Coordinates of C-alpha atoms in Angstrom, one line a residue:
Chain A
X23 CA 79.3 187.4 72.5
X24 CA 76.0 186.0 74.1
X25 CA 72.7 188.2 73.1
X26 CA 71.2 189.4 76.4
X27 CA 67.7 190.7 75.8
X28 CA 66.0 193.4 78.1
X29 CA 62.4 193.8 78.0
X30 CA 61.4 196.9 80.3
X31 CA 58.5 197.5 82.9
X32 CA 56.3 200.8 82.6
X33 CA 53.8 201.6 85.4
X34 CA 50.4 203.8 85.3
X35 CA 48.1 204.1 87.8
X36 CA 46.4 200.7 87.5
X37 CA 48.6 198.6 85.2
X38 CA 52.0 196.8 84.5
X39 CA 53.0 196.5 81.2
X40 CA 55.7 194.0 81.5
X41 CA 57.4 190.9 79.2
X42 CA 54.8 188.1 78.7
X43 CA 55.6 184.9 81.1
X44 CA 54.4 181.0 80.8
X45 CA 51.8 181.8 83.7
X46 CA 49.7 183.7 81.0
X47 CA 49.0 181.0 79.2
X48 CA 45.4 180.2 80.3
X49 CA 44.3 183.6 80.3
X50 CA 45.8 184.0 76.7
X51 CA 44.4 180.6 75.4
X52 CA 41.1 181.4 76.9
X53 CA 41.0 184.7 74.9
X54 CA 42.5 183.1 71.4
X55 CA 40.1 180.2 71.8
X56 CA 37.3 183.4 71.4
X57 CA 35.6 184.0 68.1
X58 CA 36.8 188.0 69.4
X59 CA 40.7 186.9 68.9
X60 CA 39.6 187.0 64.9
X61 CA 40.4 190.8 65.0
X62 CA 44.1 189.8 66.0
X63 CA 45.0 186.4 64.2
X64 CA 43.0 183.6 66.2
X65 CA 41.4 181.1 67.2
X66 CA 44.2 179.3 68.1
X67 CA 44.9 176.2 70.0
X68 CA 46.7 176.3 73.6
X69 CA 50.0 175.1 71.6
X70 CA 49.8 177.4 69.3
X71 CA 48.8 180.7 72.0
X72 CA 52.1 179.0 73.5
X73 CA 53.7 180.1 70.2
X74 CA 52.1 183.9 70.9
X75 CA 54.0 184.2 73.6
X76 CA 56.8 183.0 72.3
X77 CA 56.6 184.6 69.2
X78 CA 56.0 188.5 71.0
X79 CA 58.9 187.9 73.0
X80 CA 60.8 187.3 70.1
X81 CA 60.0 190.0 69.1
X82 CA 61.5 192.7 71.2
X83 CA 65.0 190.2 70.2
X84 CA 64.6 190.8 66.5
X85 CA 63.0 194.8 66.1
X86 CA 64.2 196.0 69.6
X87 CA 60.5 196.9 71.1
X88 CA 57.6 194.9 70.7
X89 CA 54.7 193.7 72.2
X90 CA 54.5 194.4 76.3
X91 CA 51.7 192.1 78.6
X92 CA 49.4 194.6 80.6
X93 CA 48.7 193.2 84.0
X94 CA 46.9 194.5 87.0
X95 CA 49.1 196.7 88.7
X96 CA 48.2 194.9 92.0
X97 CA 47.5 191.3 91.2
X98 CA 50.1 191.2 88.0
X99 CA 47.2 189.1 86.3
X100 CA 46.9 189.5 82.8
X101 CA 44.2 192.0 81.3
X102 CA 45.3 192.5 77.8
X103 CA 48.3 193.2 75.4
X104 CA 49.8 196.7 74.0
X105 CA 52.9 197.6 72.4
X106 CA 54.7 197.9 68.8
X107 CA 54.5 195.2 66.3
X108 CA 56.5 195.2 62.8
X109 CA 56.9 191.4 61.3
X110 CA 57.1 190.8 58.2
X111 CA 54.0 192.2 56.2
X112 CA 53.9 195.2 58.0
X113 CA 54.4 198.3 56.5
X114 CA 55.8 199.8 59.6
X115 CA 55.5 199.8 63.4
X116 CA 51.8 199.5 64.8
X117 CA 50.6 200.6 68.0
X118 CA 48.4 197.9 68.5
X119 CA 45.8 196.6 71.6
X120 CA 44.0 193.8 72.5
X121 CA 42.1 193.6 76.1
X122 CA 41.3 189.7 77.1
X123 CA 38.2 188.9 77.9
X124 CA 36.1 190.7 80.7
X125 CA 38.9 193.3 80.9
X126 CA 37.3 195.9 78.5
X127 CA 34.9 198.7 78.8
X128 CA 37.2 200.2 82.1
X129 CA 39.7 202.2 80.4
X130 CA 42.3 199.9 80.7
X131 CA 43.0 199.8 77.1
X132 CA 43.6 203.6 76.8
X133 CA 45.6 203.7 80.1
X134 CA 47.9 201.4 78.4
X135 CA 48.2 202.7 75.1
X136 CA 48.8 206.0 76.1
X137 CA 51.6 204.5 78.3
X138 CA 53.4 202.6 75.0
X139 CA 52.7 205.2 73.2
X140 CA 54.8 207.7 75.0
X141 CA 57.5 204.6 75.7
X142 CA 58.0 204.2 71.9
X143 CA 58.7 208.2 71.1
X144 CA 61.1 208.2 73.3
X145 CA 62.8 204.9 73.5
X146 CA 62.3 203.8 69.9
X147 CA 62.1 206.2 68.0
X148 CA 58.8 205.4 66.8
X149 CA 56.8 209.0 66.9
X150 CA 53.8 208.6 65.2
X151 CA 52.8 205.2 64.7
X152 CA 49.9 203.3 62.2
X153 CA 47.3 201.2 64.4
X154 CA 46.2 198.7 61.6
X155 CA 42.0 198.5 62.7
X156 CA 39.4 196.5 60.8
X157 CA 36.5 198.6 60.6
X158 CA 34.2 196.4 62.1
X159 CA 36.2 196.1 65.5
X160 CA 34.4 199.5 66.3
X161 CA 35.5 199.5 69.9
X162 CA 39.0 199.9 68.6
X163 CA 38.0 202.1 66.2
X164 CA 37.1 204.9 69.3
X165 CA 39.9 204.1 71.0
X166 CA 42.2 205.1 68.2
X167 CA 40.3 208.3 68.3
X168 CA 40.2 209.1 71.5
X169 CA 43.4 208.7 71.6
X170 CA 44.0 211.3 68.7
X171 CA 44.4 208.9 65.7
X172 CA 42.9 209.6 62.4
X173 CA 42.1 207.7 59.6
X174 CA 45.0 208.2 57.0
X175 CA 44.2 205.1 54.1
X176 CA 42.7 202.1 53.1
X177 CA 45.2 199.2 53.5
X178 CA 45.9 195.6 54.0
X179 CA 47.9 193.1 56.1
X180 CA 48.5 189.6 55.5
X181 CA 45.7 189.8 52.8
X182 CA 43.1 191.1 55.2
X183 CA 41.3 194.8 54.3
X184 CA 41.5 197.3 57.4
X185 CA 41.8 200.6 57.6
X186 CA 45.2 202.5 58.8
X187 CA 44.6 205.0 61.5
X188 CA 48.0 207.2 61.7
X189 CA 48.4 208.5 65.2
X190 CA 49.8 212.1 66.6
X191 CA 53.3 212.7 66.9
X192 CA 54.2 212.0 70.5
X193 CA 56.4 213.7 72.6
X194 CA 59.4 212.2 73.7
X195 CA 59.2 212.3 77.1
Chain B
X29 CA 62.6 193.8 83.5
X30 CA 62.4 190.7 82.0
X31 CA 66.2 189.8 80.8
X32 CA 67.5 186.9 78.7
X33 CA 70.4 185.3 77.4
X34 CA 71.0 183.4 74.4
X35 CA 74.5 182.2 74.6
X36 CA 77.4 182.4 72.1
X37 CA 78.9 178.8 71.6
X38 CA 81.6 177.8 68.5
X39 CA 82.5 174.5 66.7
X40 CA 85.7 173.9 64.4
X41 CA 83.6 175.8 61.4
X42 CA 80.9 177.4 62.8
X43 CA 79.4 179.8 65.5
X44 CA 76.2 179.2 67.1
X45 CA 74.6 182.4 68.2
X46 CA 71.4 184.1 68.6
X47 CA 69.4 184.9 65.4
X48 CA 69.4 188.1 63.8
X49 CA 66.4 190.1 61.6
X50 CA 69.0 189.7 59.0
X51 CA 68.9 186.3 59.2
X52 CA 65.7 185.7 58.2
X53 CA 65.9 186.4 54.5
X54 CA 67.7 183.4 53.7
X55 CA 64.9 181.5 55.9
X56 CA 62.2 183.0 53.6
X57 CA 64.1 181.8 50.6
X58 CA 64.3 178.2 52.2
X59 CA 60.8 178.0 53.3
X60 CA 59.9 178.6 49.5
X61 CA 61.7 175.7 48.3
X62 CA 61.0 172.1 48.0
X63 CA 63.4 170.9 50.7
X64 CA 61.6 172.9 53.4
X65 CA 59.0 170.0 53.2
X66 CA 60.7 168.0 55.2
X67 CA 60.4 170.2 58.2
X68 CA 57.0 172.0 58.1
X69 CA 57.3 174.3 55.2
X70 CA 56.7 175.4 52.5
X71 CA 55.6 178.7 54.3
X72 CA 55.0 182.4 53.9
X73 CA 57.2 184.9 54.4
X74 CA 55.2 186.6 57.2
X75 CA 54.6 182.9 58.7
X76 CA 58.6 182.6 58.8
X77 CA 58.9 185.4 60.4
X78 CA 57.0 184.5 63.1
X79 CA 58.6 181.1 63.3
X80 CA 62.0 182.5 64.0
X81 CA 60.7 185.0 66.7
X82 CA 59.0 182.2 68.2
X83 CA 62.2 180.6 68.3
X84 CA 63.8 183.4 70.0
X85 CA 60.9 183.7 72.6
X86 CA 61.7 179.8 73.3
X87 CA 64.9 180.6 74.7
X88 CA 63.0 183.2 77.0
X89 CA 60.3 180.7 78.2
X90 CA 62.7 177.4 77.8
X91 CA 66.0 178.8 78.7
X92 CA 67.4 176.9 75.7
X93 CA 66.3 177.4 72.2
X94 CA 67.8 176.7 68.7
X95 CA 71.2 178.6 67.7
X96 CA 71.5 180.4 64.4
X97 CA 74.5 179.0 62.8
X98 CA 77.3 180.8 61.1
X99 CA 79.9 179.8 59.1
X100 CA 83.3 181.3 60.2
X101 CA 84.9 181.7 57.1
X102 CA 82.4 183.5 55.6
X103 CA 80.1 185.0 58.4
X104 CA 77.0 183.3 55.9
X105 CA 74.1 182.7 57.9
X106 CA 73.7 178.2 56.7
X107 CA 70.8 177.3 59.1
X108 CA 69.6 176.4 62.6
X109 CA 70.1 174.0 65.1
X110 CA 69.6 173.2 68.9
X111 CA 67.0 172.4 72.1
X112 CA 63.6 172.6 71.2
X113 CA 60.7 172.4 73.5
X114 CA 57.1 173.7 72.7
X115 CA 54.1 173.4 74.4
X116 CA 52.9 170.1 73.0
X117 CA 56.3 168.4 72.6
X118 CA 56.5 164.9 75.2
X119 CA 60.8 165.7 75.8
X120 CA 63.0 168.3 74.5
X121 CA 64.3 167.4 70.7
X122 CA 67.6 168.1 69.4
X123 CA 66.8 170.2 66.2
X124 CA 68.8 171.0 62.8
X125 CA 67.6 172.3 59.7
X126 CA 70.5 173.6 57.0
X127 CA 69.6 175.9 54.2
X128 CA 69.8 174.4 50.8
X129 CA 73.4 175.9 50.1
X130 CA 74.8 174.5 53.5
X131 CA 74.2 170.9 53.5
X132 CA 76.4 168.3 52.7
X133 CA 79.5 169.7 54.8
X134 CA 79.0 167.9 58.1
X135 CA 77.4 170.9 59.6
X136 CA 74.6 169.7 60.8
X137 CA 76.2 166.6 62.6
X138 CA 79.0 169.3 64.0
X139 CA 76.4 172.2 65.6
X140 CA 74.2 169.1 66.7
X141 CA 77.1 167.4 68.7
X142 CA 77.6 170.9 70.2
X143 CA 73.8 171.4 71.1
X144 CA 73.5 168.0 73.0
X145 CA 77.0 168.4 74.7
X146 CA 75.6 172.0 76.0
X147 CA 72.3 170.0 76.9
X148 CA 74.3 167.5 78.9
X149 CA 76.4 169.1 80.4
X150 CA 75.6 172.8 80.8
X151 CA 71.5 171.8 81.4
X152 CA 72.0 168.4 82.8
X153 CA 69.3 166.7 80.6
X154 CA 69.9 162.6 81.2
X155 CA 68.7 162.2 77.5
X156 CA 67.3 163.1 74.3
X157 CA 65.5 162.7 70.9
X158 CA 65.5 164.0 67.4
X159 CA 62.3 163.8 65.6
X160 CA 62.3 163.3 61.1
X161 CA 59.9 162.5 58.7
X162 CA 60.8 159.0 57.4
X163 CA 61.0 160.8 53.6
X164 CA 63.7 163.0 55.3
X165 CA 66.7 160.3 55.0
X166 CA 69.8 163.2 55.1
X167 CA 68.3 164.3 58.9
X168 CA 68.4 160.8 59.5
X169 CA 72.1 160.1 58.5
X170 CA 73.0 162.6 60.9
X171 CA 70.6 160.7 63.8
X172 CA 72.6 158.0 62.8
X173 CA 76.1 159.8 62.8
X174 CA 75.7 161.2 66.1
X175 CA 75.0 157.7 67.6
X176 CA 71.1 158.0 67.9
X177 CA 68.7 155.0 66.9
X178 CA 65.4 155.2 65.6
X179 CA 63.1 154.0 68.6
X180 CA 59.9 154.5 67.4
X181 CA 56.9 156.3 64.9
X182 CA 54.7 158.5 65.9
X183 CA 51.7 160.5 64.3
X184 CA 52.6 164.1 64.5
X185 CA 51.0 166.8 62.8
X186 CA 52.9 166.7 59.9
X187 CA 51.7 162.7 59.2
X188 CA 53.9 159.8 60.8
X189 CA 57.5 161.2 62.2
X190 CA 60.4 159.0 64.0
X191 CA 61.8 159.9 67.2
X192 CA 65.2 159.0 67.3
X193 CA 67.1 158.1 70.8
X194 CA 70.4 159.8 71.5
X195 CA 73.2 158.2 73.2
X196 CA 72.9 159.3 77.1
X197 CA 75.3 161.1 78.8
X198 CA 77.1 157.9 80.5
X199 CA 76.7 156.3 76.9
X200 CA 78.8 159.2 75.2
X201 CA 81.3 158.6 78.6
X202 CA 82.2 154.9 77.8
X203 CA 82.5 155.2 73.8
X204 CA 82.9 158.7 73.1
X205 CA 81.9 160.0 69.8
X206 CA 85.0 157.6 68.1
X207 CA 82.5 154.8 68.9
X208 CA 79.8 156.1 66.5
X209 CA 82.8 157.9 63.6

């Protein structure tokens, strides 16, 4: 039996979270060649952002939900990422966010999340999700309040200190 | 929706299928071990982790990828091979990597004859290479059993590597694999 692997489409108002494709490359090497991409793993090299995409499409093959690409509703250019992530080191399934560069600071990020958020309580039975957050990325920080997190522990992945915001049960919708 | 496939292909002893979270212990356990050397490792768990959903994610961006490979009688999970194609790579390789317990048995020469006949004649490729380290003389037995000869070395990131020439499809058509048994 051949795997076939279905990564869905969720619409808000401005965005498309969808499955990352080769055509985001630039934008995502551009944002991983950053000093910012620290709070998520980088720098990397083009090769090895080729490997990010890769790797979050694996992702959804090996867990079942993962990481989506958020695009612009109306030009399907990428603005940023959002979805569940659980490799190994993780203690369980984060709601994590990353908004490329020039993208944040217009809600995009919180459109988004709220969007996976509600996706994940009702698809993968993931209600109430850990966002992992150094403390220093302090933009992140007010997101995960805003959008009704709170700071649950102290804790660690892959050897780096960060806090562990715990987020409201959702709703299934 | 974004939909892909990873077929399901079988050799006398094995299946080569898509690879499963549960595989991925026994990768761990290989990348923690000596042999791994010879193909990128040693590496941590997490970074393995990553490595086989990368692989996965190749078959969504490549349409090919590597197989997992099982063996039949057993259903044990004994390593990985198939088409392999990052960003960076010149041409599309012909992979195999077996874990520690696995090698030995022919399997890698077996799922590697199955990979390139899929490549020829399911994908249409007109040729291909298989990349070792020159330390790594057991990948290059099978090079050699599966007709291939060493063209050239190359710096890769891992210090010098040889890419090794498959047969082409015509080749394989006028001596068959008898011609290289």
């Amino acid at each position: 039996m051949s795997l076939t692997l279905n990564i869905p489409v969720i619409e808000t108002e401005r965005l498309r979270l969808r499955a990352h494709r080769e055509g985001d490359l630039d934008v995502i090497a551009a944002f991983f060649a950053d000093d910012r991409s620290a709070f998520v793993g980088g720098p990397k090299n083009r090769a090895e952002s080729w490997r990010v995409i890769s790797g979050a499409l694996g992702h959804w093959a090996l867990r079942g939900y993962g990481m989506w690409l958020v695009a612009d509703k109306t030009t399907d250019a990428p603005i940023g990422g959002v979805g569940f992530l659980n490799p190994e080191g993780w203690d369980e399934a984060e709601l994590g966010w990353h908004m490329f560069n020039g993208h944040e600071g217009k809600g995009y990020a919180y459109e988004a999340t709220v969007a996976a958020k509600s996706y994940g309580a009702t698809h993968f039975g993931i209600p109430a999700p850990i966002s992992y957050i150094a403390p220093a990325n302090t933009r992140s920080v007010a997101l995960a309040k805003r959008l009704g997190a709170t700071y649950e522990r102290d804790g660690e992945v892959l050897g780096n200190a960060c806090h562990i915001y715990r987020h409201s049960k959702a709703e299934a919708a | 929706m974004m939909r892909y496939e990873v077929p399901q292909l079988e050799t006398d002893r094995l299946i080569l299928r898509a690879h499963r979270e549960s595989d991925i212990a026994s990768e761990i356990e290989f990348f923690q071990t000596d042999p791994s050397k010879m193909v990128g490792g040693p590496k941590a768990a997490d970074d393995v982790w990553r490595y086989i959903s990368m692989m996965m994610g190749h078959w969504a961006l490549r349409g090919y990828g590597l197989w997992a490979l099982e063996e039949k009688a057993t259903g044990t999970y004994v390593g990985r091979a198939g088409l392999w194609m990052p960003l960076g790579y010149d041409e599309p390789e012909i992979g195999w990597t077996l874990m520690n317990h696995a090698t030995g048995k022919g399997y890698a020469t077996e799922a590697a004859q199955t990979a390139r006949a899929y490549a020829y004649d399911v994908l249409g490729w007109d040729t291909a290479v298989s990349l070792t380290l020159p330390e790594n003389t057991a990948s290059q037995a099978v090079a050699k059993r599966l007709g291939a000869s060493l063209e050239r070395t190359f710096e890769s990131k891992y210090g010098p590597a040889q890419i090794w020439r498959h047969p082409s499809p015509s080749d394989l058509e006028n001596g068959g694999m008898e011609a290289y048994a």
